[in-house]
CSV table of C-alpha atoms and ligand atoms in Angstrom, one decimal:
chain,number,residue,atom,x,y,z
N,341,MET,CA,-16.9,0.2,-18.3
N,342,LYS,CA,-20.5,-0.9,-18.7
N,343,VAL,CA,-23.0,1.2,-20.6
N,344,MET,CA,-26.8,0.5,-20.5
N,345,VAL,CA,-28.4,0.9,-23.9
N,346,LEU,CA,-32.1,1.3,-23.2
N,347,SER,CA,-34.8,1.3,-25.9
N,348,GLY,CA,-38.4,2.0,-25.1
N,349,ALA,CA,-41.9,1.3,-26.5
N,350,ASN,CA,-42.2,-0.3,-29.9
N,351,LEU,CA,-38.5,-0.4,-30.6
N,352,GLY,CA,-38.5,-4.2,-30.3
N,353,ARG,CA,-40.5,-4.1,-33.6
N,354,LEU,CA,-37.8,-2.5,-35.7
N,355,GLY,CA,-37.7,-4.1,-39.1
N,356,ARG,CA,-41.4,-4.7,-39.1
N,357,ARG,CA,-42.5,-1.3,-37.8
N,358,GLU,CA,-42.9,1.5,-40.5
N,359,PRO,CA,-39.7,0.4,-42.4
N,360,ALA,CA,-39.9,3.6,-44.5
N,361,VAL,CA,-39.2,5.5,-41.3
N,362,TYR,CA,-37.2,3.1,-39.2
N,363,GLY,CA,-35.5,1.0,-41.8
N,364,SER,CA,-35.5,-2.7,-42.5
N,365,ARG,CA,-33.0,-3.9,-39.9
N,366,GLY,CA,-34.4,-5.4,-36.7
N,367,TYR,CA,-33.8,-4.8,-33.0
N,368,ASP,CA,-31.4,-7.8,-32.9
N,369,ASP,CA,-29.3,-6.1,-35.7
N,370,LEU,CA,-29.3,-2.9,-33.6
N,371,VAL,CA,-28.0,-4.9,-30.6
N,372,ALA,CA,-25.3,-6.5,-32.7
N,373,ALA,CA,-24.2,-3.1,-34.1
N,374,CYS,CA,-24.0,-1.7,-30.6
N,375,GLN,CA,-22.0,-4.7,-29.4
N,376,GLU,CA,-19.6,-4.4,-32.3
N,377,GLN,CA,-19.1,-0.6,-31.7
N,378,ALA,CA,-18.7,-1.1,-28.0
N,379,GLY,CA,-16.0,-3.8,-28.6
N,380,GLU,CA,-14.1,-1.4,-30.7
N,381,LEU,CA,-14.3,1.3,-28.0
N,382,GLY,CA,-13.4,-1.0,-25.1
N,383,LEU,CA,-16.9,-0.7,-23.6
N,384,GLU,CA,-19.3,-3.3,-22.4
N,385,VAL,CA,-22.9,-2.8,-23.4
N,386,ASP,CA,-26.1,-4.1,-21.7
N,387,CYS,CA,-28.8,-3.6,-24.4
N,388,ARG,CA,-32.4,-3.8,-23.2
N,389,GLN,CA,-35.8,-3.0,-24.7
N,390,THR,CA,-39.2,-2.8,-23.1
N,391,ASP,CA,-42.7,-1.7,-23.9
N,392,ASP,CA,-43.5,-1.3,-20.2
N,393,GLU,CA,-42.9,2.2,-18.8
N,394,ALA,CA,-42.5,0.9,-15.2
N,395,THR,CA,-39.8,-1.5,-16.3
N,396,MET,CA,-38.0,1.4,-18.0
N,397,LEU,CA,-38.3,3.5,-14.8
N,398,ARG,CA,-36.7,0.6,-12.8
N,399,TRP,CA,-33.8,0.3,-15.3
N,400,LEU,CA,-33.1,4.0,-15.0
N,401,HIS,CA,-33.2,3.7,-11.2
N,402,GLU,CA,-30.7,0.9,-11.6
N,403,ALA,CA,-28.5,3.1,-13.8
N,404,ALA,CA,-28.7,5.8,-11.1
N,405,ASP,CA,-27.8,3.4,-8.3
N,406,THR,CA,-24.8,1.9,-10.2
N,407,ALA,CA,-23.6,5.2,-11.7
N,408,SER,CA,-23.8,3.7,-15.2
N,409,ALA,CA,-23.7,5.6,-18.4
N,410,VAL,CA,-26.8,5.3,-20.5
N,411,VAL,CA,-27.8,5.5,-24.1
N,412,LEU,CA,-31.6,6.1,-24.0
N,413,ASN,CA,-34.1,5.9,-26.8
N,414,PRO,CA,-37.3,6.6,-25.0
N,415,GLY,CA,-39.5,6.1,-28.1
N,416,ALA,CA,-42.9,7.9,-27.8
N,417,TRP,CA,-42.3,8.4,-24.0
N,418,SER,CA,-39.9,11.1,-25.1
N,419,HIS,CA,-42.8,13.4,-25.9
N,420,TYR,CA,-44.9,13.2,-22.8
N,421,SER,CA,-43.5,11.1,-19.9
N,422,TYR,CA,-42.6,13.3,-17.0
N,423,ALA,CA,-42.0,10.1,-14.9
N,424,LEU,CA,-39.3,9.0,-17.4
N,425,ARG,CA,-37.8,12.4,-17.3
N,426,ASP,CA,-37.7,12.4,-13.5
N,427,ALA,CA,-36.0,9.0,-13.6
N,428,ALA,CA,-33.5,10.1,-16.2
N,429,ALA,CA,-32.7,13.2,-14.1
N,430,GLN,CA,-31.5,10.8,-11.3
N,431,VAL,CA,-28.8,9.3,-13.6
N,432,GLU,CA,-25.6,11.0,-12.6
N,433,GLY,CA,-23.4,9.2,-15.2
N,434,LEU,CA,-23.6,10.3,-18.8
N,435,LEU,CA,-27.1,9.9,-20.3
N,436,VAL,CA,-27.3,10.5,-24.1
N,437,GLU,CA,-30.8,10.6,-25.7
N,438,VAL,CA,-31.0,9.0,-29.1
N,439,HIS,CA,-33.6,8.8,-31.9
N,440,LEU,CA,-33.4,6.7,-35.0
N,441,SER,CA,-35.7,9.0,-37.1
N,442,GLN,CA,-35.4,12.7,-37.6
N,443,THR,CA,-38.2,13.6,-35.1
N,444,HIS,CA,-38.0,17.3,-36.1
N,445,ALA,CA,-39.1,16.5,-39.7
N,446,ARG,CA,-42.0,14.5,-38.5
N,447,GLU,CA,-45.4,15.3,-36.8
N,448,PRO,CA,-45.3,18.4,-34.5
N,449,PHE,CA,-45.9,16.3,-31.4
N,450,ARG,CA,-42.5,14.6,-32.0
N,451,HIS,CA,-40.6,18.0,-32.1
N,452,HIS,CA,-40.4,18.3,-28.3
N,453,SER,CA,-38.7,15.8,-26.0
N,454,VAL,CA,-39.2,16.2,-22.2
N,455,ILE,CA,-36.1,14.1,-21.7
N,456,SER,CA,-33.6,16.3,-23.6
N,457,ALA,CA,-33.2,18.8,-20.8
N,458,VAL,CA,-31.8,16.1,-18.5
N,459,ALA,CA,-29.6,14.4,-21.1
N,460,VAL,CA,-26.0,15.5,-21.8
N,461,GLY,CA,-26.9,15.6,-25.5
N,462,THR,CA,-29.4,14.3,-28.0
N,463,ILE,CA,-28.6,12.6,-31.3
N,464,THR,CA,-31.5,12.4,-33.7
N,465,GLY,CA,-32.2,11.1,-37.2
N,466,LEU,CA,-29.1,9.0,-38.0
N,467,GLY,CA,-30.6,5.6,-37.8
N,468,PHE,CA,-28.4,3.0,-36.0
N,469,ASP,CA,-25.6,5.6,-36.2
N,470,SER,CA,-27.5,7.7,-33.5
N,471,TYR,CA,-26.8,4.9,-31.0
N,472,LEU,CA,-23.2,4.2,-32.3
N,473,LEU,CA,-22.3,7.9,-32.1
N,474,ALA,CA,-23.7,8.0,-28.6
N,475,LEU,CA,-21.4,5.2,-27.6
N,476,ARG,CA,-18.4,7.0,-29.1
N,477,VAL,CA,-19.3,10.1,-27.2
N,478,ILE,CA,-19.6,8.2,-24.0
N,479,ALA,CA,-16.2,6.4,-24.6
N,480,SER,CA,-14.5,9.6,-25.3
N,481,ARG,CA,-15.9,11.4,-22.2
N,482,LEU,CA,-15.2,8.5,-19.9
N,483,SER,CA,-11.6,8.3,-21.1
N,484,ARG,CA,-11.2,12.1,-20.8
N,485,ASP,CA,-12.6,11.9,-17.2
N,486,LEU,CA,-10.2,9.1,-16.4
N,487,GLY,CA,-7.3,11.1,-17.8
N,488,ASP,CA,-8.3,14.1,-15.7
N,489,ARG,CA,-8.5,12.0,-12.6
N,490,SER,CA,-5.1,10.3,-13.1
N,491,GLY,CA,-3.7,13.8,-13.8
N,492,ALA,CA,-5.1,15.0,-10.5
N,493,ASP,CA,-3.7,12.0,-8.7
N,494,ALA,CA,-0.2,12.6,-10.1
A,65,DQA,C1,-38.2,7.4,-31.9
A,65,DQA,C2,-39.0,8.6,-32.3
A,65,DQA,C3,-40.3,8.7,-31.5
A,65,DQA,O1,-41.1,9.8,-31.9
A,65,DQA,C4,-41.2,7.5,-31.8
A,65,DQA,O2,-42.3,7.5,-30.9
A,65,DQA,C5,-40.4,6.2,-31.5
A,65,DQA,C6,-39.0,6.1,-32.0
A,65,DQA,C7,-37.0,7.2,-32.9
A,65,DQA,O3,-36.1,6.5,-32.5
A,65,DQA,O4,-37.0,7.8,-33.9
A,65,DQA,O5,-40.9,5.2,-31.0
A,65,DQA,O6,-37.8,7.5,-30.6
């Protein structure tokens, strides 16, 4: 099962960007960690990052059209992009919102995400583990759903 792992604006600058907040590991390290976790879980991950909101919208449309599960870190778009929220709402597969930093302990504008209401859940503040836990949740839900379906077929 393929999972799209989508990271938004400025996340390609991990490692160089505010290391006190986001840590010293880079985006490539994040991709490697997701691939390793996915391998352990029997998932295939397609990790992408963009600073362009229109590109992120297209990727979410692709996820909707292919019924893919999504791990989404919308970056700052979380806090104001109704367009991204409307695109995320079209994803019928599991969509888990993640944040590396503990947004609730930061500036007030980061305390609200317009995406959360259309995500199955949100994992915030655990660094790379936010993404890795999201993959674990997706693997567990997908295998539960498959089990339910094979039970129904029996
Ligand atoms: C972020 C939190 C956002 O507030 C911020 O704009 C980001 C990264 C995080 O992963 O902690 O770009 O989504």
